[in-house]
Coordinates of C-alpha atoms in Angstrom, one line a residue:
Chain A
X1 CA 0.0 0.0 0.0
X2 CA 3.1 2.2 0.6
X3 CA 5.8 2.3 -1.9
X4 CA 9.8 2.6 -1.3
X5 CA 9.5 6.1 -1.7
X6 CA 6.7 6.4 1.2
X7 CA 3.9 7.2 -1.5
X8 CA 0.5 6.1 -1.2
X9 CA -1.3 4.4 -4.1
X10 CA -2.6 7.3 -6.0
X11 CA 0.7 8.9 -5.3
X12 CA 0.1 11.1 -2.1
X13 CA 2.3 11.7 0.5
X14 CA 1.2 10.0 4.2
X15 CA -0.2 13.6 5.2
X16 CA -1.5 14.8 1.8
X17 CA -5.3 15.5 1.2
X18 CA -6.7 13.9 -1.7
X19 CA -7.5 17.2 -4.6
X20 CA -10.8 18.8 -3.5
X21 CA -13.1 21.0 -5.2
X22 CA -16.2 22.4 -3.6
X23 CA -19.0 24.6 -5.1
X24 CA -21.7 26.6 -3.4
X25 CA -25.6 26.7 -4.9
X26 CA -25.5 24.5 -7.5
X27 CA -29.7 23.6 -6.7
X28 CA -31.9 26.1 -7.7
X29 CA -34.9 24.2 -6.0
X30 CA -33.1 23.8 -2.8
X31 CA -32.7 26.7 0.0
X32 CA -29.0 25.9 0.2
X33 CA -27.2 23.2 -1.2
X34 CA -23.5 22.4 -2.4
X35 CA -21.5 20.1 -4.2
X36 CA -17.7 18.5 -3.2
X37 CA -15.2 16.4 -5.1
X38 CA -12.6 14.9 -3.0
X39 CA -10.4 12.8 -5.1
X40 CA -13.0 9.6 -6.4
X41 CA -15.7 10.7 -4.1
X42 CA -18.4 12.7 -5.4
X43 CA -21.4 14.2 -3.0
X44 CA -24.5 16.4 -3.5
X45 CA -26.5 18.4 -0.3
X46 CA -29.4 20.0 -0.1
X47 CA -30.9 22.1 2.7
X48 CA -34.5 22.7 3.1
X49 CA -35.8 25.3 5.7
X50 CA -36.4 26.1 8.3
X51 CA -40.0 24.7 7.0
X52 CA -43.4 23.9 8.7
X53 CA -42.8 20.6 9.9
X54 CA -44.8 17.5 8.7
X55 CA -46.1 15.2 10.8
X56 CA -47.0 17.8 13.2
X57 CA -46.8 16.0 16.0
X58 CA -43.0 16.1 15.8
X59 CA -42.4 19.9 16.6
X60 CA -40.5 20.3 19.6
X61 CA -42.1 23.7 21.3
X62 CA -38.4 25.2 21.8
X63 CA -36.6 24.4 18.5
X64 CA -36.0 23.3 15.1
X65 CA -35.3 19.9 14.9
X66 CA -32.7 18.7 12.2
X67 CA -33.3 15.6 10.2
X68 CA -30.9 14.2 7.7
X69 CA -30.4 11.6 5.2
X70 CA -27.6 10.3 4.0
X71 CA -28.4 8.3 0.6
X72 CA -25.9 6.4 -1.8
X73 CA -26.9 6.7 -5.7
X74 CA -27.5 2.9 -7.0
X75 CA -24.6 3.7 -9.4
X76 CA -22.2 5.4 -6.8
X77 CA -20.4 2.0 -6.2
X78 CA -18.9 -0.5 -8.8
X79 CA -21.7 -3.1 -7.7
X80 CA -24.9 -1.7 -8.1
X81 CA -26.2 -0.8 -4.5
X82 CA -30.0 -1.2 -3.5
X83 CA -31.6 2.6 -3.2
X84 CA -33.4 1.5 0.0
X85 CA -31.8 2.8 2.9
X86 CA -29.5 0.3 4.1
X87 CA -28.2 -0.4 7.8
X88 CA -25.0 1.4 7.4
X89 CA -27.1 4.6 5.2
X90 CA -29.2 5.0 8.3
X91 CA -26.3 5.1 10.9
X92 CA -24.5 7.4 8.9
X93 CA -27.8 9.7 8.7
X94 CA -27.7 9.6 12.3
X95 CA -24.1 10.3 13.0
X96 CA -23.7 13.1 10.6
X97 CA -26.9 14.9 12.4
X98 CA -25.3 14.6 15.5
X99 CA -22.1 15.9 13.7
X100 CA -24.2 19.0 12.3
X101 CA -26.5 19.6 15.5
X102 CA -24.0 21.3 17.4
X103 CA -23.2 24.0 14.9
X104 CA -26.8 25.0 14.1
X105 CA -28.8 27.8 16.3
X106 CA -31.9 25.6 16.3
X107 CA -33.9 27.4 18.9
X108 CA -34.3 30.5 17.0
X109 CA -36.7 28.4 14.9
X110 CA -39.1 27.0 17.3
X111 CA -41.6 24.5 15.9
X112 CA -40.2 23.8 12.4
X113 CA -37.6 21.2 10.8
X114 CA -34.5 21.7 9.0
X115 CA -33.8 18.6 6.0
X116 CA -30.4 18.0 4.9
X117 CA -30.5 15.3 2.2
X118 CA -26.8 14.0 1.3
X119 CA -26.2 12.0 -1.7
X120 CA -22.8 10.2 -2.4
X121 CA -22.9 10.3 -6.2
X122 CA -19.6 8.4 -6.6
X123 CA -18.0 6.6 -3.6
X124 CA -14.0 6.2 -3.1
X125 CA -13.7 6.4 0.6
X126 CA -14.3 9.2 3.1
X127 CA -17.9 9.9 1.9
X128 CA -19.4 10.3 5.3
X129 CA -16.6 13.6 6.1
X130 CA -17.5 15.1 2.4
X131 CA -20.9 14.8 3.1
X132 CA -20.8 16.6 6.4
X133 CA -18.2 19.1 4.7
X134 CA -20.8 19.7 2.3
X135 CA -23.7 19.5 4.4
X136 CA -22.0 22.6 6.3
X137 CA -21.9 24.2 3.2
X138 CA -25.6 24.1 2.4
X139 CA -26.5 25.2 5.8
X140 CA -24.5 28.0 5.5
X141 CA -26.0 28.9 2.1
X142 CA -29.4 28.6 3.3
X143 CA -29.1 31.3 5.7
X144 CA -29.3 29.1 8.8
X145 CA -27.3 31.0 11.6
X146 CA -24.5 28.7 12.9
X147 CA -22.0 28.9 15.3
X148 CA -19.0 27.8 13.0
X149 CA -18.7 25.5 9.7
X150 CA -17.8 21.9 10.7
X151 CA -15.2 20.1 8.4
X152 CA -14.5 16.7 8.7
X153 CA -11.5 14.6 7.7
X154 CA -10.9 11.0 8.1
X155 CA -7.3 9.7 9.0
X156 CA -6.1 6.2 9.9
X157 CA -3.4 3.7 9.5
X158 CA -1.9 1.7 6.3
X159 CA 0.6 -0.1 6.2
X160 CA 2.2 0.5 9.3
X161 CA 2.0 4.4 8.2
X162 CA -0.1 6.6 10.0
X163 CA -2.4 8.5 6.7
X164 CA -4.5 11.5 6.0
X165 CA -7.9 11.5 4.3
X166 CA -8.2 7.5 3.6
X167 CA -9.4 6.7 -0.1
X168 CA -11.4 3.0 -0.5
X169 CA -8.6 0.9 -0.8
X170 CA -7.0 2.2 2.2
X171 CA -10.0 2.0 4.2
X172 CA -10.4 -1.6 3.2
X173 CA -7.2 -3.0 3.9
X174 CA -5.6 -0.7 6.2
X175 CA -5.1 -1.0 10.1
X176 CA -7.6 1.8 11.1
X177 CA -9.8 4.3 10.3
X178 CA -10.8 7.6 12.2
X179 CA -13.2 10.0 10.5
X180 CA -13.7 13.1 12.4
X181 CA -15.4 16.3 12.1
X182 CA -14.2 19.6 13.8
X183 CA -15.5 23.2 14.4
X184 CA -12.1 25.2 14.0
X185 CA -13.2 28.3 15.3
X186 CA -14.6 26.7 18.6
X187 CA -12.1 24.2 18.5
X188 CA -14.8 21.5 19.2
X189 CA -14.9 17.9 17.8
X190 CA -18.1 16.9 16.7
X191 CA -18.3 13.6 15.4
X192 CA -15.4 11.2 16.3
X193 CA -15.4 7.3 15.2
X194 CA -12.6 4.4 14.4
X195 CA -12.8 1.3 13.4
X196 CA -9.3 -1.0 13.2
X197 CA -6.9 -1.0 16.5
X198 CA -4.2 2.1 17.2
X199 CA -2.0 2.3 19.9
X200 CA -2.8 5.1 22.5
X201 CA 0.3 7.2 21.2
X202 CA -0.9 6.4 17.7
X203 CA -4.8 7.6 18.2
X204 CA -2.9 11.1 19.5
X205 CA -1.0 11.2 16.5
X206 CA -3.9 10.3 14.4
X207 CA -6.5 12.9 15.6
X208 CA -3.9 15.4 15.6
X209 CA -3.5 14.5 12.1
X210 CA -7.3 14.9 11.6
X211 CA -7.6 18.0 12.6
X212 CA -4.7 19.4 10.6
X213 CA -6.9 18.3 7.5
X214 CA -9.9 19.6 8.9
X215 CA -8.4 22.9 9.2
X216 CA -7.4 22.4 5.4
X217 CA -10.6 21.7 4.3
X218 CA -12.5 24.5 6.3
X219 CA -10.8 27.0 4.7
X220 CA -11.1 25.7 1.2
X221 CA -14.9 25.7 2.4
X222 CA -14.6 29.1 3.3
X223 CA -13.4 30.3 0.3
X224 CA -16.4 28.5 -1.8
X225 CA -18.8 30.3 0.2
X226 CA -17.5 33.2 -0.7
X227 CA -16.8 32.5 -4.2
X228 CA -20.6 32.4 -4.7
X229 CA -20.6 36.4 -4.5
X230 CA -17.0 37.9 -5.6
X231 CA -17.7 36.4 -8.9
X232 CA -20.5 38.5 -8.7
X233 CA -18.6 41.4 -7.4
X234 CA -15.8 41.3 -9.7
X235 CA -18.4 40.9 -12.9
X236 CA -19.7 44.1 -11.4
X237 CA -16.4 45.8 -11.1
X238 CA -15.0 44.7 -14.7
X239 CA -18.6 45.9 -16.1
X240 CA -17.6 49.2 -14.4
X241 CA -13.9 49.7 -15.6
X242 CA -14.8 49.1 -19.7
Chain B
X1 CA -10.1 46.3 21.3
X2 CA -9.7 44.4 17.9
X3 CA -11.7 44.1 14.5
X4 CA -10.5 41.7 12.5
X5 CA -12.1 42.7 9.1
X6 CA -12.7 45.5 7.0
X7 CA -15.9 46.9 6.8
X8 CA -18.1 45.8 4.2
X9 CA -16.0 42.6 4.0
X10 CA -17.8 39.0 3.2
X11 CA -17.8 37.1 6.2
X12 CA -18.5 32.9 6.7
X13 CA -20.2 31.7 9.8
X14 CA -17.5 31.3 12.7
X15 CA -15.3 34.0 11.7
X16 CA -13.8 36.3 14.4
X17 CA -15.3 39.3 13.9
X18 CA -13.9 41.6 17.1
X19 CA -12.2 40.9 20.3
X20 CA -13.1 43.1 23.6
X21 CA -15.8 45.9 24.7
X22 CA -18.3 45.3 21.8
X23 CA -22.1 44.7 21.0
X24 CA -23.0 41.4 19.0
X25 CA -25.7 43.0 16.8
X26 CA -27.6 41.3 13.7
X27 CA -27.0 37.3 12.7
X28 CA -23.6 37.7 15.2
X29 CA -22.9 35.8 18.6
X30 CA -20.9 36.7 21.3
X31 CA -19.1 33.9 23.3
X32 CA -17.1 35.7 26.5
X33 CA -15.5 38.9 24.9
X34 CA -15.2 37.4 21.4
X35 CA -17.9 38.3 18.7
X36 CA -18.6 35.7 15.9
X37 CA -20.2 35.9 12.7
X38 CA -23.1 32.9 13.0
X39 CA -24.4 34.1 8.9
X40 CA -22.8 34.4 5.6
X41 CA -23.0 37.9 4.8
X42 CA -20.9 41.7 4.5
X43 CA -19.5 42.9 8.0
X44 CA -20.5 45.8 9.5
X45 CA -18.7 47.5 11.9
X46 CA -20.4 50.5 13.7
X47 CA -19.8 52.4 16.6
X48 CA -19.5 49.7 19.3
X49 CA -22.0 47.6 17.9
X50 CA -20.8 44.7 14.9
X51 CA -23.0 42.8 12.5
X52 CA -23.8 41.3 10.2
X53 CA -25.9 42.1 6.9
X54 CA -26.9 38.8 5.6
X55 CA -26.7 37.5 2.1
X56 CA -29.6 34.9 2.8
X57 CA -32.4 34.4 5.1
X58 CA -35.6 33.4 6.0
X59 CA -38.6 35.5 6.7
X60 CA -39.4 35.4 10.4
X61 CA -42.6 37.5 10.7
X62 CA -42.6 40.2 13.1
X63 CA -45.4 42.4 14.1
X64 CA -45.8 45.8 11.9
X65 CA -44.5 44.1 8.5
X66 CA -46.3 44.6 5.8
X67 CA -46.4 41.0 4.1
X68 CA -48.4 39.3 0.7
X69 CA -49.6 35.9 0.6
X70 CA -51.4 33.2 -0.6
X71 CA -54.3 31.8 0.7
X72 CA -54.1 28.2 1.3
X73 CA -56.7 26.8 3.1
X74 CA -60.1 28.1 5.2
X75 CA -61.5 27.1 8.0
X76 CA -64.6 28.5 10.5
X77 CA -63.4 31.7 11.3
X78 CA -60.7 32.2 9.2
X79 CA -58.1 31.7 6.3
X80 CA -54.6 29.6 6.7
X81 CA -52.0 32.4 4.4
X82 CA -49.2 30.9 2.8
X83 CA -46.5 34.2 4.1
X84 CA -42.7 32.7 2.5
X85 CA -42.1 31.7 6.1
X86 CA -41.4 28.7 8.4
X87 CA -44.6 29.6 10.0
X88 CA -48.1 29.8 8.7
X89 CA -49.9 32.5 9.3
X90 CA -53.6 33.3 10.6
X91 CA -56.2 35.8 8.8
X92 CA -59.3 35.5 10.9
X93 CA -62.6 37.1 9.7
X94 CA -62.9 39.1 12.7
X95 CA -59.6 41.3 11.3
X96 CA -60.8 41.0 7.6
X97 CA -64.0 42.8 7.9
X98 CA -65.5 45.7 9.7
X99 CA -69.1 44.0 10.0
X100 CA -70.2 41.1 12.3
X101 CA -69.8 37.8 11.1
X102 CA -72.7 35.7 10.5
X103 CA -71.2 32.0 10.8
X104 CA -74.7 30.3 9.1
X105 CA -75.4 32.4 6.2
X106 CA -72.2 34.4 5.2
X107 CA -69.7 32.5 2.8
X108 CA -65.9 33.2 3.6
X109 CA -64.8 32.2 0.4
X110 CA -67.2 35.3 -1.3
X111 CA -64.4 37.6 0.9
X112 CA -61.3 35.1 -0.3
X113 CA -60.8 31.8 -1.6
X114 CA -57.9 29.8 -1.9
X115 CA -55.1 31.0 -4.1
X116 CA -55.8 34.7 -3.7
X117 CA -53.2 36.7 -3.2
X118 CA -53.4 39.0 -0.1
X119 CA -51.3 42.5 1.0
X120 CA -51.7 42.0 5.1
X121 CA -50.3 43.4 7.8
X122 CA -48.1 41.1 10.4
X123 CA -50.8 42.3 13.8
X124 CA -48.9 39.7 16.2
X125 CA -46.3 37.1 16.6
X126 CA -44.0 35.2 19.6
X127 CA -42.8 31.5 19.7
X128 CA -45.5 29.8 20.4
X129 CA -48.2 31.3 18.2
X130 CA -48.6 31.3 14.5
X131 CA -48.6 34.5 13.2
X132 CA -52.0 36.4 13.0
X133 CA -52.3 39.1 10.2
X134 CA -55.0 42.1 9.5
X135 CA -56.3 43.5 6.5
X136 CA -58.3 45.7 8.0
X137 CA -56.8 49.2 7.1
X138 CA -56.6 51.3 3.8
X139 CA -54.8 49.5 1.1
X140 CA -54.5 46.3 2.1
X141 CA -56.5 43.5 1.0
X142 CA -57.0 41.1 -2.6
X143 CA -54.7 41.6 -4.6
X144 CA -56.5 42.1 -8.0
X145 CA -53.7 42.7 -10.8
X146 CA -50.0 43.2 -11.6
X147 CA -47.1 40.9 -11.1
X148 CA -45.1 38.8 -8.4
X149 CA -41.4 39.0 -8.4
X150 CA -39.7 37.0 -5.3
X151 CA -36.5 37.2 -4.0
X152 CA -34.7 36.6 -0.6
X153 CA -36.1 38.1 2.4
X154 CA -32.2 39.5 3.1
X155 CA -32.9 41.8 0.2
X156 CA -36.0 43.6 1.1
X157 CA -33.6 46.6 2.1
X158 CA -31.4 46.4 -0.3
X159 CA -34.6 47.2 -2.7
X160 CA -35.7 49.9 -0.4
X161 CA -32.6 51.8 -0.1
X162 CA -31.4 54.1 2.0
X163 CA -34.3 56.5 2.8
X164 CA -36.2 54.6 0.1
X165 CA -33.8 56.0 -2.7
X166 CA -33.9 52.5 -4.6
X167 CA -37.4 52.0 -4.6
X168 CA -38.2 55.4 -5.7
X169 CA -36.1 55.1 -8.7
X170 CA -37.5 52.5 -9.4
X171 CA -41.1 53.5 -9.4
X172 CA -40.3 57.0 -11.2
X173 CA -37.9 55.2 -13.4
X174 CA -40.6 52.2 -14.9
X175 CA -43.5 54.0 -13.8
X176 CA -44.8 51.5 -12.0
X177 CA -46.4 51.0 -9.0
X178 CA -44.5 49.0 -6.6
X179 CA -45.7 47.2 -3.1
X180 CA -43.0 45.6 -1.0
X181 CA -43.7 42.7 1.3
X182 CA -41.1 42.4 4.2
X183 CA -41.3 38.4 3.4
X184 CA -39.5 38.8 0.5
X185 CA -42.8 39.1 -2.4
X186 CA -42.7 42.4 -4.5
X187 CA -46.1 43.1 -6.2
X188 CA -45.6 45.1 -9.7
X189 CA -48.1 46.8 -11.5
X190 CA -47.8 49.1 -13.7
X191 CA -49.7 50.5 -17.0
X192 CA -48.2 47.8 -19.3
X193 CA -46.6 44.3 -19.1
X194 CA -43.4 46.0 -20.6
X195 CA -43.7 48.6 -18.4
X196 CA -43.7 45.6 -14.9
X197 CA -41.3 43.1 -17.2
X198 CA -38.5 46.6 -16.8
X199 CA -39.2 47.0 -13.0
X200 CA -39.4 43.0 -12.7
X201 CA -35.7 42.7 -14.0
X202 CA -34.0 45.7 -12.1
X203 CA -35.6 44.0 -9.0
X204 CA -34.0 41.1 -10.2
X205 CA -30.7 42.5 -10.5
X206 CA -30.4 44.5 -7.5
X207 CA -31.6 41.3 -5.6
X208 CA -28.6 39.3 -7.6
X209 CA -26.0 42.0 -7.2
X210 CA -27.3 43.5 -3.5
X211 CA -24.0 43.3 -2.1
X212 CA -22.5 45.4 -3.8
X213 CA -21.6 48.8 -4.0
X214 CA -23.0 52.0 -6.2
X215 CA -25.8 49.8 -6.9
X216 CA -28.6 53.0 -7.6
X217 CA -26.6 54.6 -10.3
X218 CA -26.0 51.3 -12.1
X219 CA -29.4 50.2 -11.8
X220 CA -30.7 54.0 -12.8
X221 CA -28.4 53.5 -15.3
X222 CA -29.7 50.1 -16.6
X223 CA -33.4 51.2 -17.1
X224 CA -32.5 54.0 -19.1
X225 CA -30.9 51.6 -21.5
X226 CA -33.2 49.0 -21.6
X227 CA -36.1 52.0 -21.9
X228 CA -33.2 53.6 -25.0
X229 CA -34.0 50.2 -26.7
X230 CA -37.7 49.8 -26.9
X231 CA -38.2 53.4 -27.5

């Protein structure tokens, strides 16, 4: 998995994010939504609200309530995956709400729901961080007031070699996995899982080396949320100069 | 004492906005002496007080605002208004008309049916109450003709203008007559469809380019031309 030269198998060095691309709005239909690329993985969100919530009966008389759904495309895999929600789509939904519930001022909406709907249009690895990363993005694009963005990162072990941002392969037949998501600006972790076995010196190493690609990744959300508007700005201001 | 942004400068939720003796005004929070931005929007730092002006938001009614909606449903004593908000509002009889209400023999959908559009005012709203509006005072009610432009709630002022410059270019300008909503609805009507298709796309643009600057003299600017063409 780790060649003489320490490179991983699509050529990245052991801390080296995979190339990520991230666009703001891209659903007209949706209140706020955005779209991420990180290296393979491909993932659309959406953000509804904060709407009048249906059934009723589910209002909570102080807040919002979030709901979420995580959802892989039937062709987002290399064998054709079932639509219905499976076991591991339904954790996921869960664990990235709790991920996101923190951030979100929920109790200036009182009464109504707030819908994030995540769909992993191509899958390589780390699809539950670039939906939360993205997820974040929407919120923010909706006009929902949050206390910070929250990024998430995966890093793990492979080979022996402690790695940033795991792709498939590395997932599968590495030593561990730890995806985590962070609020920078708070400095408060948010969502923190691992599957595999580290040593207690390692899982320091490895969080630290989380959070270093969190902090990589909230800026490059930072600048797509703003890239929504100075291209407008700057169309503006060239319009003005000719 | 610190700022640590220009003013006028986009800002993401979470950023740092100022450090020490200052007032966490619009879409900001304050957590000990720091002040956050919890919106995407433009900075503003005034005085003591910093916020900020969002670029996107939902309409959360407040008593006073002048809203149009949509009817969506009636019941006893009452219509259900559709008001481009999380929350539903309430139109009861009682503030649509001045005479008593006869339950048995009077027919609420001869006053308004479902899918009229209404201009109400916002009477009264708090947390744990659907908003309630009125018609009942000059110039509100049906809506009867013109056009419907909607844009983002966090644009409303941006339309108005400082001391309502923006809007009354605009209605000199296209010669239209022009009602704002506060929930983000703009009713045009004017003497022709050309004349509200004119006032329909400045709207448009200001709403697209709102946060940016000299804004009235490009959109005076833009009607002219668009009026140099047809003429």
């Amino acid at each position: 998995m780790i060649d003489e030269k320490g490179l991983r198998t699509d050529g990245r060095r052991p801390n080296e994010l995979r190339p990520i691309k991230m666009e703001v709005g891209v659903l007209s239909n949706a209140d706020g939504s955005a779209y991420i690329e990180q290296g393979k993985s491909k993932v659309l969100a959406a953000v509804y609200g904060p709407r009048e919530l249906h059934p009723r009966h589910l209002a909570l008389p102080d807040r919002a309530i979030l709901r979420c759904r995580y959802h892989m495309a039937p062709f987002s895999v290399e064998e054709r995956k079932s639509p219905a929600p499976s076991r591991r789509e339904i954790e996921l939904s869960k664990v990235i709400r709790e991920a996101l519930e923190p951030a979100i001022f929920l109790e200036k909406f009182p009464r109504t729901s707030i819908d994030i709907f995540i769909e992993v249009l191509q899958a390589d690895g780390g699809t539950r961080c670039a939906g939360t990363t993205a997820a974040a993005l929407a919120l923010a694009d909706a006009g929902i007031p949050m206390r910070d963005l929250v990024a998430a990162c995966a890093a793990g072990k492979v080979d022996g070699v402690l790695v940033l941002d795991l792709n498939d392969i590395e997932d599968k037949e590495g030593e561990a996995d730890m995806p985590v998501s962070y609020m920078p600006n708070l400095g408060l972790i948010s969502l923190l899982q691992m599957d595999g076995s580290l040593t207690f010196e390692e899982f320091k190493q490895v969080l630290n080396l989380a959070l270093e690609g969190c902090k990589q990744i909230y800026k490059l959300q930072k600048e797509a949320l703003k890239a929504k508007y100075v291209a407008i700005k700057e169309e503006v201001e060239t319009c003005l100069q000719s | 004492m610190k700022i640590y942004f220009e003013n006028r400068q986009i800002v993401t939720p979470g950023d740092l906005l100022a450090e020490g003796d200052y007032v966490a005004g619009n879409n900001t929070h304050k957590i000990g002496n720091k002040i956050y931005a919890s919106r995407l929007g433009l900075v503003e730092y005034q005085g003591k007080t910093v916020q900020v002006i969002a670029l996107n938001t939902v309409y959360i009614p407040s008593p006073g605002d002048q809203v149009i909606g949509r009817i969506e449903d009636l019941n006893i004593n009452g219509w259900i208004v559709d008001i481009n908000s999380p929350y539903k509002a309430l139109l009861r009889v009682s503030d649509a008309i001045n005479k008593p209400f006869r339950q048995q023999k009077d027919d609420l959908t001869s006053l308004l049916d479902v899918g009229d559009l209404i201009l109400a005012k916002v009477i009264a709203f708090d947390r744990t109450m659907d908003p309630l509006l009125s018609i009942r005072e000059a110039g509100l009610g049906k809506i009867t003709h013109g056009q419907i432009v909607k844009v983002s709630p966090a644009k409303i002022p941006r339309i108005i203008g400082r001391k309502a410059s923006m809007i009354n270019l605009l209605k000199k300008e296209t010669e239209c007559k022009i009602t704002v909503g506060q929930n983000g609805i703009i009713l045009v009507s004017g003497p022709t469809p050309d004349h509200e298709k004119l006032a329909i796309l400045a709207i448009e643009k200001i709403a697209q380019e709102a946060h940016t600057s000299g804004l009235t003299d490009r959109i005076a600017e833009m009607i002219r031309r668009e009026k140099g063409v047809k003429s």
